[in-house]
GROMACS .gro file of C-alpha atoms in nm:
model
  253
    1UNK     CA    1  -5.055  -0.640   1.256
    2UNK     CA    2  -4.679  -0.588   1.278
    3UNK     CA    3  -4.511  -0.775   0.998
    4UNK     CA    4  -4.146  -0.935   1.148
    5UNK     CA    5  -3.867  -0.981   0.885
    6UNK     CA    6  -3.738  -1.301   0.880
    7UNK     CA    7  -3.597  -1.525   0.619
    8UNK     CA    8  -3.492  -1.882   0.594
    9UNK     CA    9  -3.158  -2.088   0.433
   10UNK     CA   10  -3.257  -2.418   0.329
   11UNK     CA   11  -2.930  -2.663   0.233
   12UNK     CA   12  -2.954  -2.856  -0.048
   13UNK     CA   13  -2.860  -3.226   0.047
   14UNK     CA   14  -2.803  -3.569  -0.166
   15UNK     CA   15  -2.638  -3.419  -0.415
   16UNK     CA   16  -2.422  -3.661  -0.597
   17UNK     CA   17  -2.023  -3.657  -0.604
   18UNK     CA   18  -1.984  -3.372  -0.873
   19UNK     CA   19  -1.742  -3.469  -1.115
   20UNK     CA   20  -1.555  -3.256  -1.371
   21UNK     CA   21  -1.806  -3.195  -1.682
   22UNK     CA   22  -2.108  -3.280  -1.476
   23UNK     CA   23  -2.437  -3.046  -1.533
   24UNK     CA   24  -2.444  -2.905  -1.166
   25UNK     CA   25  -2.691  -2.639  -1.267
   26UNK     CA   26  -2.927  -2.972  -1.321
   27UNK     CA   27  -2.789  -3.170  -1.008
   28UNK     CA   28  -2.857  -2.843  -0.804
   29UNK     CA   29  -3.266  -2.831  -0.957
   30UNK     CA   30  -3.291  -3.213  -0.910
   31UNK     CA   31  -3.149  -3.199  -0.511
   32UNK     CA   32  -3.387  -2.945  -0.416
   33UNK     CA   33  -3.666  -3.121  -0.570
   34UNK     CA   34  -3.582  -3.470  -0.466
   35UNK     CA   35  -3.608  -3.354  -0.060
   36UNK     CA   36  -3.946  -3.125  -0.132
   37UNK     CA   37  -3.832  -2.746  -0.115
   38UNK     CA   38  -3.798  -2.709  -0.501
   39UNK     CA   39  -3.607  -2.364  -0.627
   40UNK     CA   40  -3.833  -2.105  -0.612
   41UNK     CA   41  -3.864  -1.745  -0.838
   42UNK     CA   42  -3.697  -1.493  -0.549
   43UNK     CA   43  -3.441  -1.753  -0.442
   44UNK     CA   44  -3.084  -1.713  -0.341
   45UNK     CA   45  -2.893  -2.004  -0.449
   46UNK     CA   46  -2.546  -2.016  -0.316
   47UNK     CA   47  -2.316  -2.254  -0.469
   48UNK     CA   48  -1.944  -2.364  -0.272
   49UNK     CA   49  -1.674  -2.308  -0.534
   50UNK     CA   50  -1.536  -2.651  -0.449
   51UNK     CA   51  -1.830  -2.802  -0.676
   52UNK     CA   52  -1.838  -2.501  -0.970
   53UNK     CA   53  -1.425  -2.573  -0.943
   54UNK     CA   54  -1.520  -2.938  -0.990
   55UNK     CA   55  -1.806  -2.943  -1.252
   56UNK     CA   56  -1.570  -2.714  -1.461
   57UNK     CA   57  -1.278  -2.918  -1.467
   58UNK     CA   58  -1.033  -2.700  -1.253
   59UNK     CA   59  -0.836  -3.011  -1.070
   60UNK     CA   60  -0.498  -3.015  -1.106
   61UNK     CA   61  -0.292  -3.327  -1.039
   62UNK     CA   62   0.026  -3.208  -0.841
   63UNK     CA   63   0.205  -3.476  -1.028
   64UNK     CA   64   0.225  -3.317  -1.307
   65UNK     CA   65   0.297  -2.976  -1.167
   66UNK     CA   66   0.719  -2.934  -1.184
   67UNK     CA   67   0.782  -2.660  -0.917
   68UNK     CA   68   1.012  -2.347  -1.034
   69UNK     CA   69   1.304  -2.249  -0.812
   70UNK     CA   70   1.156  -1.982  -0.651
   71UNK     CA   71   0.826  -2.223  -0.530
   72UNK     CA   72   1.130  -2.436  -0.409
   73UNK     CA   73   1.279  -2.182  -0.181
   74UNK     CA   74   0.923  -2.090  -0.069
   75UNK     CA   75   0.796  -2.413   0.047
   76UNK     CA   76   1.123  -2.528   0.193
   77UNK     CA   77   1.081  -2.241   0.437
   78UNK     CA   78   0.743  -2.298   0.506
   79UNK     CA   79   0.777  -2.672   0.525
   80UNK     CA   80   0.465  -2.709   0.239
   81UNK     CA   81   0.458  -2.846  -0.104
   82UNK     CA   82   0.687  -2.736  -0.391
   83UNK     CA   83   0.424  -2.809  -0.627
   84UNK     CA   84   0.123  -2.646  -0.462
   85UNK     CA   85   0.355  -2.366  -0.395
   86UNK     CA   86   0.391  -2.346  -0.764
   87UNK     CA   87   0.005  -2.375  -0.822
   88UNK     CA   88  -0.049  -2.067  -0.555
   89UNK     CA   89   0.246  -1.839  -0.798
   90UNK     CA   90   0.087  -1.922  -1.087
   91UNK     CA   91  -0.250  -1.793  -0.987
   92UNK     CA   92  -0.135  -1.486  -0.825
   93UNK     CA   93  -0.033  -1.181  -0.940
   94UNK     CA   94   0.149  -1.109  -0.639
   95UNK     CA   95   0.288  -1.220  -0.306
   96UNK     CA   96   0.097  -1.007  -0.017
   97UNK     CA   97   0.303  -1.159   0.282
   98UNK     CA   98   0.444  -1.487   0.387
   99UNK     CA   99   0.468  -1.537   0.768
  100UNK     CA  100   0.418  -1.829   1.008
  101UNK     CA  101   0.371  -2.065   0.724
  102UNK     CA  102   0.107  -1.861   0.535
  103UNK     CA  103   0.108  -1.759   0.177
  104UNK     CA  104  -0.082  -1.451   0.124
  105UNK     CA  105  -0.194  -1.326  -0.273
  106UNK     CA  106  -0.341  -1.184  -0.492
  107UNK     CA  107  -0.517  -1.384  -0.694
  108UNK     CA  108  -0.577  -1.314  -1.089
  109UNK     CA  109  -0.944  -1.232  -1.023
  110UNK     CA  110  -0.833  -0.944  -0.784
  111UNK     CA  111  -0.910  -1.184  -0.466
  112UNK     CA  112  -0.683  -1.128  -0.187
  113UNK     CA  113  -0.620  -1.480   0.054
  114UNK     CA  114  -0.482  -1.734   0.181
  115UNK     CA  115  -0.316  -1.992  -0.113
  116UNK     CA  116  -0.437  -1.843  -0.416
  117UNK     CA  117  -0.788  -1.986  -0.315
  118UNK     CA  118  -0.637  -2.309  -0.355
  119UNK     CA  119  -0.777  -2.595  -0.201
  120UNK     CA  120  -0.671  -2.990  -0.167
  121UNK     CA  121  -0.968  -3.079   0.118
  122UNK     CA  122  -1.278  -3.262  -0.014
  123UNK     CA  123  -1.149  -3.367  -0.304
  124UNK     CA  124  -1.195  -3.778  -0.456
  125UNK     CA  125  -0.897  -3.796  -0.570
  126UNK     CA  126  -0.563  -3.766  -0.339
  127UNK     CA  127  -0.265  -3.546  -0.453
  128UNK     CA  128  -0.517  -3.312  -0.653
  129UNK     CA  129  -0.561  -2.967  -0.584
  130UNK     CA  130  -0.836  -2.749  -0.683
  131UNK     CA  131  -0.837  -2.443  -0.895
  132UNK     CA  132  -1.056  -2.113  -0.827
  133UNK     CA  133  -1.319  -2.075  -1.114
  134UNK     CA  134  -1.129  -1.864  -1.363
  135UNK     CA  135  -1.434  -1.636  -1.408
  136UNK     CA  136  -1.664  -1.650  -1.122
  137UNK     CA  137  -1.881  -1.398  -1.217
  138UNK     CA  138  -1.938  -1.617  -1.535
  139UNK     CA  139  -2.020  -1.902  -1.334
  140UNK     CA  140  -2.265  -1.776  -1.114
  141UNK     CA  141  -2.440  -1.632  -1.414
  142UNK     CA  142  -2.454  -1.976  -1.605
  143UNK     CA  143  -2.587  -2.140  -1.289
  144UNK     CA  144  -2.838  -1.922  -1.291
  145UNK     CA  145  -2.906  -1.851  -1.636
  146UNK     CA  146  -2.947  -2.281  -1.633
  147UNK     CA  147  -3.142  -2.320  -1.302
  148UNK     CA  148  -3.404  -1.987  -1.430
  149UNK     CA  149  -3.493  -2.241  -1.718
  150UNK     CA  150  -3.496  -2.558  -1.543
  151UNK     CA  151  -3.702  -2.433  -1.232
  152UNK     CA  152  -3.850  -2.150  -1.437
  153UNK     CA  153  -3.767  -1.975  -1.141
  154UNK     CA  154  -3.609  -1.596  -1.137
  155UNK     CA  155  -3.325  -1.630  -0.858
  156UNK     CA  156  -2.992  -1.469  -0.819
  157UNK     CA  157  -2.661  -1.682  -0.763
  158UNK     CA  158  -2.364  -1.656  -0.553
  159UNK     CA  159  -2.053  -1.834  -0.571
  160UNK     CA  160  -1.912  -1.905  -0.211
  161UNK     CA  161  -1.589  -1.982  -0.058
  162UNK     CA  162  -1.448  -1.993   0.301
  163UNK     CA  163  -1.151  -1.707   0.349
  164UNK     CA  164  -0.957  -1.587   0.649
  165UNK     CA  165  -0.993  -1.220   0.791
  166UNK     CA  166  -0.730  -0.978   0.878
  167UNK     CA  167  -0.796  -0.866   1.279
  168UNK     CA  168  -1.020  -1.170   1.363
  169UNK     CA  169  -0.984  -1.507   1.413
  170UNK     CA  170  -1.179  -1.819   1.191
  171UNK     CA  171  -1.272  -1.815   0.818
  172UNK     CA  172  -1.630  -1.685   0.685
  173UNK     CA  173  -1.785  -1.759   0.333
  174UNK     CA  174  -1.736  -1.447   0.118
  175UNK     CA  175  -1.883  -1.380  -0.211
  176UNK     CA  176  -1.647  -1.464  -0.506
  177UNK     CA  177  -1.932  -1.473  -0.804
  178UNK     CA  178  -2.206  -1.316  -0.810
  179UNK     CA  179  -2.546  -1.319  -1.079
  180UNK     CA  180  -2.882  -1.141  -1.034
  181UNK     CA  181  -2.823  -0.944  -0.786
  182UNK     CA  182  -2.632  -0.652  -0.622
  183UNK     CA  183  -2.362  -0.766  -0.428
  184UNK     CA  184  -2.401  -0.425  -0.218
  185UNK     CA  185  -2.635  -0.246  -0.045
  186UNK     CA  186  -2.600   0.131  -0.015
  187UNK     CA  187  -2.768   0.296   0.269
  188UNK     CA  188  -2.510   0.684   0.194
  189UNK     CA  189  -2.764   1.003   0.203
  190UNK     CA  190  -3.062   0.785   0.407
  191UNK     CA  191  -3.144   0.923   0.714
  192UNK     CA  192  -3.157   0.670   1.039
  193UNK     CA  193  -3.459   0.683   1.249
  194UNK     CA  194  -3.317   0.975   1.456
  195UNK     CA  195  -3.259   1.193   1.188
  196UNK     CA  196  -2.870   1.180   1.121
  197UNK     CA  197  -2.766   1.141   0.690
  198UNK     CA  198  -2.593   0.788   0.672
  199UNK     CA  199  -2.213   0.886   0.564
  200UNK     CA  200  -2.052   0.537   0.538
  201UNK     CA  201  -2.315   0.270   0.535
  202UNK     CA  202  -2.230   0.052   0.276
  203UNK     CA  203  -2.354  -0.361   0.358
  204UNK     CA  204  -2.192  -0.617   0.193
  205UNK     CA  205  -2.510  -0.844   0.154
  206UNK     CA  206  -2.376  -1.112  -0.075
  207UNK     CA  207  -2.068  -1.159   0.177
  208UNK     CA  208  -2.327  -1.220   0.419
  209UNK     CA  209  -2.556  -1.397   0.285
  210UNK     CA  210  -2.274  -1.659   0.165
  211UNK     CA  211  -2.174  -1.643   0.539
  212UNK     CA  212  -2.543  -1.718   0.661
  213UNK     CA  213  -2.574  -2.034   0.451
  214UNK     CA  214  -2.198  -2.148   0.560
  215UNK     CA  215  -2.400  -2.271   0.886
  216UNK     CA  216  -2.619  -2.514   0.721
  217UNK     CA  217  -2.338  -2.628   0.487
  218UNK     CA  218  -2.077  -2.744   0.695
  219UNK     CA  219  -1.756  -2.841   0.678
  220UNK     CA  220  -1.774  -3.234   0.655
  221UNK     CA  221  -2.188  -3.246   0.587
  222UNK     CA  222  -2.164  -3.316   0.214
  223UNK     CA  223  -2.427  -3.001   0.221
  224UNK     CA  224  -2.238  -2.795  -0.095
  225UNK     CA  225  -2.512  -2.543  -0.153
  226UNK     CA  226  -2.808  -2.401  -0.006
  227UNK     CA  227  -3.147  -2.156  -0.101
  228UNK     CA  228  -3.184  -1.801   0.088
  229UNK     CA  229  -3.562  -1.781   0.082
  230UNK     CA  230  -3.726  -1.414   0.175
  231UNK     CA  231  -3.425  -1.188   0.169
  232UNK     CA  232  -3.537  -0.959  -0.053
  233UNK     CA  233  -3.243  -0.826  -0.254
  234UNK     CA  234  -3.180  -0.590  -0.566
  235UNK     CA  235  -3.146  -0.746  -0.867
  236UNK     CA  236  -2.838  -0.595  -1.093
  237UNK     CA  237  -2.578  -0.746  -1.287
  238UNK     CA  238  -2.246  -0.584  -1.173
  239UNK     CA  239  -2.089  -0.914  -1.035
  240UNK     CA  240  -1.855  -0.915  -0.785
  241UNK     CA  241  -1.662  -0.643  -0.884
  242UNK     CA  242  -1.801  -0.391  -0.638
  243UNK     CA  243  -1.662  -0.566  -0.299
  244UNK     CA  244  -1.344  -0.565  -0.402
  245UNK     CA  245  -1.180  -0.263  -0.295
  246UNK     CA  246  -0.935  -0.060  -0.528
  247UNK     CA  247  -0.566   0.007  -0.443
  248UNK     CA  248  -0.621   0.361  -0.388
  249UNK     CA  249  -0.858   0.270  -0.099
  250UNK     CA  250  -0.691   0.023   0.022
  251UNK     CA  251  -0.519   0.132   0.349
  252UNK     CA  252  -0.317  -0.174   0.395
  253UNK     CA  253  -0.204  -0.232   0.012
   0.00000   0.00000   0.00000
């Protein structure tokens, strides 16, 4: 009997408003429970940074944010606000480009995108922007760390968020966080079925596995995380690190 591959992404629905402070590790457990595909030990769980960003207090009211010069300059040439301007510098620890009205950084987790990663959509409040997790390698490995003892389940974590891709147009969910698992998978030395050594083969799996669940999520769904059920990935403990790519191999730095 030939055994096919297959596994399945499961969104986690009726999840309550997450507010800053909130236990979203237990809100996550609860969810999954509540509509009958509890977390399982093997699991996936990928988690939209909007909701770590929430549950961890990283909301900023632009009201109180007073705008330097420089953010002044910027946003009156690129017709946005001085204040979120001033958010985007202060996360960054440098300007990439700035062309037809985009702000490209680098963020101070080593992310490079759009805004500093930051965000003003789905949000309770208005005039509130939201913060990237400042560690979140740390918060995947909380959420899971929580959820292992909640579910008494053994499941890796990744922390998701939507960025924009040089070349090609439309955003994709990339990995930002990662727990439990190896955010790679290296196929260099293996031979392919015809014979040839593998030279370059290097798979982002977390990338796309937080792409794969972005289609059961949504944009406007209220679906903020889902469950990968059947991949069958490596566990490790390296975080995100290993997707980002250093400045010496970095052709477009």
């Amino acid at each position: 009997m030939v055994t096919v591959p297959e596994m399945r992404i499961i969104g986690i629905t009726g999840m309550p408003e997450v507010q800053p402070g909130d236990d979203l590790p237990g809100q996550l457990v609860d969810a999954a429970r509540n509509q009958e595909t509890p977390i399982e030990s093997g699991d996936i769980l990928v988690v939209t940074q909007k909701i770590v960003s929430k549950a961890e207090g990283r909301l900023v009211p632009l009201a109180g944010v007073e705008p330097s010069a420089f953010a002044v300059s910027i946003a009156e040439r690129y017709d946005k606000d001085p204040r979120l301007v001033e958010l985007v510098l202060r996360e960054s620890t440098r300007i990439v480009r700035m062309d037809q009205g985009v702000i490209i950084t680098e963020t101070l987790h080593g992310y490079v995108c759009a805004n500093a990663g930051i965000d003003e959509s789905n949000l309770s409040g208005k005039h509130l922007a939201a913060l990237l997790p400042k560690d979140p390698d740390a918060s995947a490995r909380g959420i899971r760390d929580a959820v292992r003892k909640m579910a008494n389940a053994d499941v890796a974590v990744i922390v998701s968020d939507t960025f924009g891709r040089p070349w090609r147009e439309g955003c994709t969910n990339v990995a930002i966080g990662v727990a439990g698992m190896e955010p790679l998978a290296d196929y260099r030395g293996q031979r392919d079925p015809a014979g040839m050594e593998l030279k370059v083969s290097v798979l982002a799996t977390a990338d796309e596995l937080a792409s794969a669940t972005e289609l059961v999520m949504g944009k406007l769904d209220r679906v903020p995380a889902a469950v990968v059920r059947g991949y069958a990935y490596t566990p490790g403990e390296t975080g995100v690190g290993p997707l980002l790519r250093s400045p010496e191999r970095d052709l477009f730095r």
